[in-house]
Amino acid sequence: MKKDVEKMAEQKAEVQEFMKSDTVKDFTKDIQEYNLGPLWEAIPEIMNKSPKPHAEAYLWSAELLQKKLMEAAEIFTPDRGGERRAIYFQNPGLTYRQPWGWASTTQTLYAAVQLLLPGEEAPSHRHSQSALRFISEGEGAYTIVQGERVYMQEGDFLITPKNLWHGHGHTGDKPMIWMDALDIPTIYSIGGTFFEPYADGLQQPNVPDNFSELRYGGGMVRPVGDDKYTVAPLANYKWTRTKDAINGLMNFDPDPDHGYAIEYFNPSTGESANPTMGSRMQFIPKDFHTKALRHTHSTIYHAHQGSGYTIINGIRFDWKKGDYFVVPNWAWYEHVGSEDSYLFSVNDLPIMDRFDLEQEEKLESNNGFQKVTGEFQAAFR
Ligand code: GTQ
C-alpha cells in the first residue's frame, strides 16, 4: 500500500518536471502564434473544485457616493453622454480583465447609483437587459415604463422588464437618488445586447399614472385575465407594502440564515420579479446574527436603514444606511444588526437556477459563525 502511494507521488513529480521542460514550454509558445490555446495551462484557472469568483467582496460608502454624485451633477445633465447620470460599482477584482475600463459589479450583475435633479429628464430608451430600481432618497421623480408613469418614493422597488421603453422625469423639489441593477454583464458576455434610443426624448404616458400599482395594489390578487403576462405586470412594489409583509413575519422567530426576508415576485406567475435577477428585502433586528452560509449565487446589498456588519470570508464589513457591498459567489457570509436594519439585495440566483448550478452550504464549525480575521476599510467613511 505504502509502495503504491510512493509510486504515485513519484509519477506526479515526474509529470510536473516534464511540464516545466523546454519541450512543453516551446510547444506552448508555438501554438499560441496560431491562435491556439494550451489546455494544460488553462485547467488550473478554469476547472476549480468549487466556484472561485474573480469578483471580490467590496463596500462603497454612502459618503463617497453622495460626494461623487454631487460632483457629477456639476458636470453632466442626464441626457448628456450616457443618457443617465449614473455611477456604477466597479468590482476591483474584475477591472484588470477589461483594459478599456468597463468592469461590472459581480460577474453577472451591474449596479449603479443614479441622481436626478428637480426638473430634469432622462430620455427614453429600450434594451435587452432587464433592470430594477430601489429608491434610496427623495420623492417626486417618476419613471415612464412603456407608457405607464410611475411615481417613486423612498423604499420603493421598481422593475423595468427588458425591451420596454423607459425614461425618467422629476417634478419634485429635492434631488432624487436610486439604485439601478441590471443583468448587463450577463447579456454582454453571451452576446445578446440590443439597445435603441427613443426618437422623441421622454415617452409620454398613455395609461393613467401608477396604472399597474392601482391594478395590483391588493398585493395578493391579480386581475382576472392577467395570467397570460410574459413580463411581470407590476411596475412598483411600494415600501409600505414591503414593510407590512415583513411586519407580518415578525410575529414569528426570524429565519436563522436570513432574519426576516422576503422576495419580490411576479404576481402573475410567482417567479422572481425579474427573470434574471432575484431581489429581496431583509430585516435584521438589533443584535441578531445570521448563520454563515455560502452558495453559488452572488449578491449586491444596499443598506436601506440602520447599521450593522457583514462578515465575508472572515473579513468584517461595517455598513450603515446608504452603503453598498458585494458578497461574491461561494463566499462565506453572515449579517449582524447593530441596530434594527433593512438590507435590500439583488442576486443572480435566477441565472444559477436556469443553469441548474445553485448549491448551498452552511458552516458547521464554531456553531455556524465565522472567525473574524480582519476589517475592511471603506473609502470616505
Ligand atoms: O435608468 O434606464 O444605470 O438604461 C444603466 C442603464 C440605468 C436607466 C443604468 C439604464 C439605466
Short mmCIF file of C-alpha atoms and ligand atoms in Angstrom, two decimals:
data_model
loop_
_atom_site.label_atom_id
_atom_site.label_comp_id
_atom_site.label_asym_id
_atom_site.label_seq_id
_atom_site.Cartn_x
_atom_site.Cartn_y
_atom_site.Cartn_z
CA MET A 1 0.00 0.00 0.00
CA LYS A 2 2.72 2.41 1.04
CA LYS A 3 4.58 1.45 -2.12
CA ASP A 4 1.62 2.50 -4.29
CA VAL A 5 1.41 5.89 -2.62
CA GLU A 6 5.13 6.42 -3.06
CA LYS A 7 4.92 5.34 -6.66
CA MET A 8 2.09 7.75 -7.39
CA ALA A 9 3.94 10.65 -5.80
CA GLU A 10 6.98 9.79 -7.89
CA GLN A 11 4.92 9.74 -11.06
CA LYS A 12 3.30 13.06 -10.17
CA ALA A 13 6.71 14.67 -9.60
CA GLU A 14 7.86 13.29 -12.95
CA VAL A 15 4.86 14.81 -14.74
CA GLN A 16 5.43 18.16 -13.02
CA GLU A 17 9.04 18.12 -14.08
CA PHE A 18 8.07 17.26 -17.65
CA MET A 19 5.52 20.10 -17.81
CA LYS A 20 8.33 22.52 -16.95
CA SER A 21 10.61 21.16 -19.68
CA ASP A 22 11.70 23.18 -22.69
CA THR A 23 9.81 20.78 -24.97
CA VAL A 24 6.49 21.70 -23.36
CA LYS A 25 7.39 25.38 -22.96
CA ASP A 26 8.41 25.74 -26.59
CA PHE A 27 5.33 23.96 -27.87
CA THR A 28 3.04 26.07 -25.63
CA LYS A 29 4.58 29.20 -27.10
CA ASP A 30 4.44 27.83 -30.62
CA ILE A 31 0.71 27.06 -30.76
CA GLN A 32 -0.20 30.48 -29.38
CA GLU A 33 1.25 32.01 -32.56
CA TYR A 34 -1.67 30.35 -34.37
CA ASN A 35 -4.46 31.45 -32.00
CA LEU A 36 -4.46 28.05 -30.38
CA GLY A 37 -4.57 27.59 -26.63
CA PRO A 38 -2.83 25.11 -24.34
CA LEU A 39 -5.45 23.43 -22.15
CA TRP A 40 -2.64 22.29 -19.81
CA GLU A 41 -2.11 25.93 -18.80
CA ALA A 42 -5.80 26.78 -18.61
CA ILE A 43 -7.00 23.88 -16.47
CA PRO A 44 -5.93 25.20 -13.06
CA GLU A 45 -7.69 28.51 -13.80
CA ILE A 46 -10.93 27.22 -15.27
CA MET A 47 -11.58 23.91 -13.53
CA ASN A 48 -11.87 24.74 -9.84
CA LYS A 49 -13.19 22.32 -7.27
CA SER A 50 -15.80 24.93 -6.35
CA PRO A 51 -16.52 28.46 -7.61
CA LYS A 52 -13.53 30.79 -7.39
CA PRO A 53 -15.03 34.14 -8.34
CA HIS A 54 -12.97 36.95 -9.79
CA ALA A 55 -15.32 39.46 -8.19
CA GLU A 56 -14.19 40.46 -4.70
CA ALA A 57 -16.05 41.36 -1.56
CA TYR A 58 -16.13 45.15 -1.50
CA LEU A 59 -18.02 48.07 0.06
CA TRP A 60 -18.78 51.60 -1.19
CA SER A 61 -19.77 54.11 1.49
CA ALA A 62 -22.78 56.43 1.33
CA GLU A 63 -20.48 59.47 1.79
CA LEU A 64 -18.35 58.58 -1.20
CA LEU A 65 -21.38 58.04 -3.43
CA GLN A 66 -23.08 61.23 -2.28
CA LYS A 67 -19.92 63.23 -2.95
CA LYS A 68 -19.30 61.78 -6.40
CA LEU A 69 -22.94 62.14 -7.48
CA MET A 70 -22.92 65.80 -6.47
CA GLU A 71 -19.68 66.32 -8.40
CA ALA A 72 -21.27 64.58 -11.39
CA ALA A 73 -24.23 66.96 -11.14
CA GLU A 74 -21.82 69.85 -11.75
CA ILE A 75 -20.54 68.21 -14.91
CA PHE A 76 -23.39 66.25 -16.51
CA THR A 77 -27.05 66.55 -17.22
CA PRO A 78 -28.76 63.13 -17.54
CA ASP A 79 -29.22 63.40 -21.29
CA ARG A 80 -25.58 64.18 -21.98
CA GLY A 81 -23.30 61.26 -22.70
CA GLY A 82 -24.75 58.07 -21.33
CA GLU A 83 -28.43 59.12 -21.20
CA ARG A 84 -28.42 58.78 -17.40
CA ARG A 85 -26.42 60.41 -14.60
CA ALA A 86 -25.38 57.08 -13.14
CA ILE A 87 -22.16 55.98 -11.49
CA TYR A 88 -21.73 52.24 -11.34
CA PHE A 89 -19.91 49.93 -8.96
CA GLN A 90 -16.73 48.54 -10.50
CA ASN A 91 -15.58 45.47 -8.69
CA PRO A 92 -11.81 45.78 -8.16
CA GLY A 93 -11.41 42.06 -8.85
CA LEU A 94 -12.82 42.48 -12.36
CA THR A 95 -11.16 45.66 -13.60
CA TYR A 96 -7.86 44.17 -14.74
CA ARG A 97 -9.61 41.98 -17.29
CA GLN A 98 -11.10 44.92 -19.16
CA PRO A 99 -8.42 47.26 -20.47
CA TRP A 100 -10.87 49.87 -21.77
CA GLY A 101 -12.28 50.47 -18.31
CA TRP A 102 -15.53 48.52 -18.17
CA ALA A 103 -15.86 46.29 -15.15
CA SER A 104 -19.07 45.04 -13.66
CA THR A 105 -20.13 44.77 -10.03
CA THR A 106 -20.26 40.99 -9.91
CA GLN A 107 -19.53 38.63 -12.80
CA THR A 108 -23.21 38.57 -13.78
CA LEU A 109 -24.67 41.83 -12.45
CA TYR A 110 -24.21 45.58 -12.73
CA ALA A 111 -25.37 48.08 -10.12
CA ALA A 112 -25.22 51.86 -10.05
CA VAL A 113 -26.45 54.91 -8.20
CA GLN A 114 -28.39 57.40 -10.29
CA LEU A 115 -29.12 61.04 -9.50
CA LEU A 116 -31.98 63.05 -10.99
CA LEU A 117 -32.45 66.70 -10.04
CA PRO A 118 -35.80 68.53 -9.94
CA GLY A 119 -36.90 69.48 -13.44
CA GLU A 120 -34.50 67.08 -15.18
CA GLU A 121 -35.45 64.43 -17.69
CA ALA A 122 -33.62 61.28 -18.72
CA PRO A 123 -34.72 60.38 -22.27
CA SER A 124 -36.49 57.11 -23.02
CA HIS A 125 -34.70 54.12 -24.49
CA ARG A 126 -35.09 50.37 -24.51
CA HIS A 127 -32.66 47.48 -24.31
CA SER A 128 -32.42 43.73 -23.98
CA GLN A 129 -31.13 43.98 -20.41
CA SER A 130 -33.60 43.71 -17.53
CA ALA A 131 -33.45 46.49 -14.95
CA LEU A 132 -34.64 47.19 -11.44
CA ARG A 133 -34.51 50.22 -9.20
CA PHE A 134 -34.52 50.67 -5.46
CA ILE A 135 -35.26 54.19 -4.25
CA SER A 136 -32.88 55.30 -1.54
CA GLU A 137 -33.61 59.00 -1.28
CA GLY A 138 -36.25 61.57 -2.17
CA GLU A 139 -39.60 61.64 -3.88
CA GLY A 140 -41.36 63.39 -6.74
CA ALA A 141 -39.45 61.71 -9.55
CA TYR A 142 -41.17 59.28 -11.86
CA THR A 143 -40.20 56.71 -14.42
CA ILE A 144 -42.31 56.10 -17.52
CA VAL A 145 -42.16 52.43 -18.48
CA GLN A 146 -43.85 51.56 -21.77
CA GLY A 147 -46.28 54.46 -21.38
CA GLU A 148 -47.01 53.99 -17.67
CA ARG A 149 -45.84 56.87 -15.46
CA VAL A 150 -44.85 55.52 -12.06
CA TYR A 151 -44.08 57.88 -9.17
CA MET A 152 -41.24 56.73 -6.93
CA GLN A 153 -40.75 57.14 -3.18
CA GLU A 154 -38.08 56.08 -0.74
CA GLY A 155 -38.04 52.32 -0.22
CA ASP A 156 -39.97 51.52 -3.40
CA PHE A 157 -38.75 48.68 -5.59
CA LEU A 158 -39.39 49.02 -9.32
CA ILE A 159 -38.78 46.86 -12.33
CA THR A 160 -38.14 47.74 -15.95
CA PRO A 161 -38.60 44.48 -17.87
CA LYS A 162 -36.32 44.04 -20.88
CA ASN A 163 -37.20 45.66 -24.21
CA LEU A 164 -39.71 48.11 -22.72
CA TRP A 165 -39.29 51.84 -23.36
CA HIS A 166 -38.31 53.72 -20.23
CA GLY A 167 -37.20 57.20 -19.25
CA HIS A 168 -37.34 59.33 -16.11
CA GLY A 169 -38.53 62.78 -15.04
CA HIS A 170 -38.71 64.77 -11.80
CA THR A 171 -41.45 67.16 -10.70
CA GLY A 172 -40.38 67.30 -7.02
CA ASP A 173 -38.11 69.81 -5.35
CA LYS A 174 -35.23 67.75 -3.92
CA PRO A 175 -32.53 65.58 -5.53
CA MET A 176 -33.63 62.00 -6.04
CA ILE A 177 -31.19 59.11 -5.77
CA TRP A 178 -31.82 55.48 -6.52
CA MET A 179 -30.04 52.22 -7.13
CA ASP A 180 -30.13 50.63 -10.57
CA ALA A 181 -29.35 46.96 -11.07
CA LEU A 182 -29.19 45.29 -14.46
CA ASP A 183 -28.01 41.99 -15.91
CA ILE A 184 -25.64 43.91 -18.24
CA PRO A 185 -22.53 41.68 -17.79
CA THR A 186 -24.53 38.51 -18.42
CA ILE A 187 -26.18 39.84 -21.57
CA TYR A 188 -22.85 41.31 -22.71
CA SER A 189 -20.92 38.08 -22.26
CA ILE A 190 -23.45 35.93 -24.08
CA GLY A 191 -23.67 38.42 -26.94
CA GLY A 192 -27.32 39.35 -26.50
CA THR A 193 -27.16 43.14 -26.37
CA PHE A 194 -29.77 45.24 -28.21
CA PHE A 195 -30.27 48.95 -27.50
CA GLU A 196 -32.45 51.61 -29.08
CA PRO A 197 -32.94 55.27 -28.16
CA TYR A 198 -36.50 56.66 -28.29
CA ALA A 199 -36.89 59.01 -31.22
CA ASP A 200 -38.63 61.75 -29.29
CA GLY A 201 -36.99 62.37 -25.87
CA LEU A 202 -39.10 61.18 -22.96
CA GLN A 203 -42.01 58.94 -23.97
CA GLN A 204 -45.32 60.42 -22.80
CA PRO A 205 -47.79 58.45 -20.63
CA ASN A 206 -50.59 56.58 -22.39
CA VAL A 207 -52.35 54.99 -19.39
CA PRO A 208 -53.33 56.55 -16.01
CA ASP A 209 -50.43 57.27 -13.63
CA ASN A 210 -49.41 54.35 -11.40
CA PHE A 211 -51.64 52.11 -13.54
CA SER A 212 -50.18 48.77 -12.52
CA GLU A 213 -49.98 49.71 -8.83
CA LEU A 214 -53.69 50.56 -8.96
CA ARG A 215 -54.48 47.23 -10.58
CA TYR A 216 -52.22 45.09 -8.38
CA GLY A 217 -52.43 47.11 -5.17
CA GLY A 218 -54.22 44.31 -3.33
CA GLY A 219 -50.90 42.55 -3.09
CA MET A 220 -52.38 39.06 -3.01
CA VAL A 221 -54.59 39.12 -6.07
CA ARG A 222 -54.28 39.56 -9.79
CA PRO A 223 -56.96 40.91 -12.08
CA VAL A 224 -58.77 38.10 -13.87
CA GLY A 225 -57.27 37.66 -17.32
CA ASP A 226 -53.78 38.68 -16.23
CA ASP A 227 -52.41 35.16 -16.03
CA LYS A 228 -51.05 35.34 -19.57
CA TYR A 229 -48.45 38.03 -18.97
CA THR A 230 -44.97 37.23 -20.21
CA VAL A 231 -43.42 40.15 -18.32
CA ALA A 232 -44.12 40.97 -14.69
CA PRO A 233 -47.16 43.27 -14.73
CA LEU A 234 -46.46 45.27 -11.55
CA ALA A 235 -44.08 48.19 -12.08
CA ASN A 236 -43.72 49.41 -8.48
CA TYR A 237 -43.60 47.43 -5.25
CA LYS A 238 -44.37 50.14 -2.68
CA TRP A 239 -42.33 50.39 0.52
CA THR A 240 -45.44 50.44 2.73
CA ARG A 241 -46.46 47.00 1.40
CA THR A 242 -42.96 45.60 1.75
CA LYS A 243 -42.84 46.82 5.33
CA ASP A 244 -46.27 45.35 6.11
CA ALA A 245 -45.15 42.00 4.74
CA ILE A 246 -42.05 42.00 6.94
CA ASN A 247 -44.05 43.16 9.97
CA GLY A 248 -46.26 40.11 9.48
CA LEU A 249 -43.25 37.81 9.57
CA MET A 250 -42.10 39.47 12.77
CA ASN A 251 -44.85 37.67 14.66
CA PHE A 252 -42.58 34.64 14.39
CA ASP A 253 -38.97 33.72 15.07
CA PRO A 254 -36.51 35.01 12.48
CA ASP A 255 -35.03 32.63 9.93
CA PRO A 256 -31.61 31.70 11.38
CA ASP A 257 -29.93 32.20 7.98
CA HIS A 258 -31.77 35.30 6.74
CA GLY A 259 -33.52 37.13 9.58
CA TYR A 260 -36.88 38.36 8.26
CA ALA A 261 -36.56 38.28 4.50
CA ILE A 262 -38.95 38.47 1.60
CA GLU A 263 -38.51 38.15 -2.14
CA TYR A 264 -40.13 40.48 -4.70
CA PHE A 265 -42.01 38.28 -7.12
CA ASN A 266 -44.06 38.46 -10.28
CA PRO A 267 -47.68 38.39 -9.03
CA SER A 268 -48.81 36.83 -12.28
CA THR A 269 -46.51 33.80 -12.22
CA GLY A 270 -44.94 33.52 -8.76
CA GLU A 271 -41.47 33.72 -10.36
CA SER A 272 -38.90 36.33 -9.35
CA ALA A 273 -39.95 39.86 -10.37
CA ASN A 274 -37.15 39.93 -12.94
CA PRO A 275 -36.39 36.76 -14.89
CA THR A 276 -32.62 37.11 -14.42
CA MET A 277 -32.31 38.85 -11.05
CA GLY A 278 -33.60 37.93 -7.62
CA SER A 279 -34.39 40.81 -5.28
CA ARG A 280 -35.09 40.78 -1.57
CA MET A 281 -35.77 42.97 1.41
CA GLN A 282 -34.43 41.71 4.69
CA PHE A 283 -34.92 42.92 8.22
CA ILE A 284 -32.06 42.18 10.62
CA PRO A 285 -33.12 43.04 14.18
CA LYS A 286 -30.65 44.72 16.52
CA ASP A 287 -28.13 42.14 17.81
CA PHE A 288 -29.47 39.40 15.55
CA HIS A 289 -26.69 37.39 13.94
CA THR A 290 -27.46 35.24 10.88
CA LYS A 291 -25.60 31.95 10.49
CA ALA A 292 -22.79 31.71 7.96
CA LEU A 293 -23.78 30.46 4.52
CA ARG A 294 -22.16 30.18 1.14
CA HIS A 295 -23.83 29.50 -2.18
CA THR A 296 -23.24 29.60 -5.90
CA HIS A 297 -25.08 32.87 -6.47
CA SER A 298 -23.59 36.31 -5.77
CA THR A 299 -25.34 39.26 -4.14
CA ILE A 300 -25.20 43.07 -4.17
CA TYR A 301 -26.51 44.65 -0.95
CA HIS A 302 -27.76 48.13 -0.19
CA ALA A 303 -28.23 49.15 3.44
CA HIS A 304 -31.62 50.86 3.34
CA GLN A 305 -31.95 51.61 7.06
CA GLY A 306 -29.94 51.02 10.20
CA SER A 307 -26.38 49.80 10.62
CA GLY A 308 -24.50 46.62 11.23
CA TYR A 309 -21.82 44.47 9.69
CA THR A 310 -21.43 41.51 7.40
CA ILE A 311 -18.57 39.06 7.79
CA ILE A 312 -17.44 37.93 4.34
CA ASN A 313 -14.78 35.19 4.23
CA GLY A 314 -13.65 36.26 7.70
CA ILE A 315 -13.42 39.98 6.95
CA ARG A 316 -15.79 42.33 8.77
CA PHE A 317 -17.54 44.87 6.52
CA ASP A 318 -19.23 47.56 8.63
CA TRP A 319 -22.22 49.14 6.91
CA LYS A 320 -24.80 51.80 7.62
CA LYS A 321 -27.66 53.45 5.76
CA GLY A 322 -26.75 54.25 2.16
CA ASP A 323 -23.75 51.91 1.81
CA TYR A 324 -23.47 49.22 -0.88
CA PHE A 325 -21.49 45.99 -0.72
CA VAL A 326 -20.87 42.81 -2.68
CA VAL A 327 -20.86 39.21 -1.50
CA PRO A 328 -19.22 37.20 -4.31
CA ASN A 329 -20.14 33.66 -5.32
CA TRP A 330 -19.28 30.92 -2.83
CA ALA A 331 -18.08 33.38 -0.18
CA TRP A 332 -19.00 32.66 3.45
CA TYR A 333 -21.14 35.47 4.81
CA GLU A 334 -23.25 36.33 7.85
CA HIS A 335 -25.05 39.55 8.82
CA VAL A 336 -25.25 41.23 12.21
CA GLY A 337 -27.58 44.12 13.08
CA SER A 338 -26.04 46.83 15.28
CA GLU A 339 -29.47 48.48 15.09
CA ASP A 340 -32.75 47.31 13.59
CA SER A 341 -31.74 47.28 9.93
CA TYR A 342 -33.19 46.78 6.48
CA LEU A 343 -30.99 45.36 3.73
CA PHE A 344 -32.13 45.43 0.14
CA SER A 345 -30.33 42.96 -2.13
CA VAL A 346 -30.09 41.80 -5.71
CA ASN A 347 -28.74 38.39 -6.68
CA ASP A 348 -28.14 36.18 -9.70
CA LEU A 349 -29.92 33.15 -8.26
CA PRO A 350 -32.38 33.00 -11.21
CA ILE A 351 -29.39 32.73 -13.57
CA MET A 352 -27.78 29.99 -11.49
CA ASP A 353 -31.11 28.18 -11.27
CA ARG A 354 -31.57 28.38 -15.03
CA PHE A 355 -28.24 26.57 -15.44
CA ASP A 356 -29.04 24.21 -12.55
CA LEU A 357 -25.84 25.33 -10.77
CA GLU A 358 -27.11 26.51 -7.41
CA GLN A 359 -25.54 24.85 -4.38
CA GLU A 360 -25.54 25.98 -0.78
CA GLU A 361 -23.54 25.11 2.32
CA LYS A 362 -23.96 26.01 5.97
CA LEU A 363 -20.91 26.46 8.16
CA GLU A 364 -20.66 23.50 10.56
CA SER A 365 -17.82 24.66 12.78
CA ASN A 366 -17.91 27.23 15.60
CA ASN A 367 -21.69 26.96 16.00
CA GLY A 368 -22.17 28.24 12.43
CA PHE A 369 -20.26 31.51 12.82
CA GLN A 370 -17.02 32.52 11.13
CA LYS A 371 -13.93 33.71 12.92
CA VAL A 372 -13.20 37.36 12.17
CA THR A 373 -9.68 37.77 10.81
CA GLY A 374 -9.73 41.39 9.60
CA GLU A 375 -11.72 44.50 8.86
CA PHE A 376 -12.49 46.18 5.57
CA GLN A 377 -11.66 49.89 5.34
CA ALA A 378 -14.08 51.76 3.11
CA ALA A 379 -13.02 54.92 1.27
CA PHE A 380 -14.64 58.15 2.65
CA ARG A 381 -16.49 56.93 5.72
O1 GTQ B 1 -32.10 54.31 -15.88
O2 GTQ B 1 -32.61 53.30 -17.71
O3 GTQ B 1 -27.73 52.52 -14.52
O4 GTQ B 1 -30.77 52.01 -19.00
C1 GTQ B 1 -27.99 51.67 -16.71
C2 GTQ B 1 -28.77 51.55 -17.83
C3 GTQ B 1 -29.71 53.00 -15.69
C4 GTQ B 1 -31.83 53.54 -16.80
C5 GTQ B 1 -28.48 52.40 -15.64
C6 GTQ B 1 -30.03 52.15 -17.90
C7 GTQ B 1 -30.49 52.88 -16.80
#
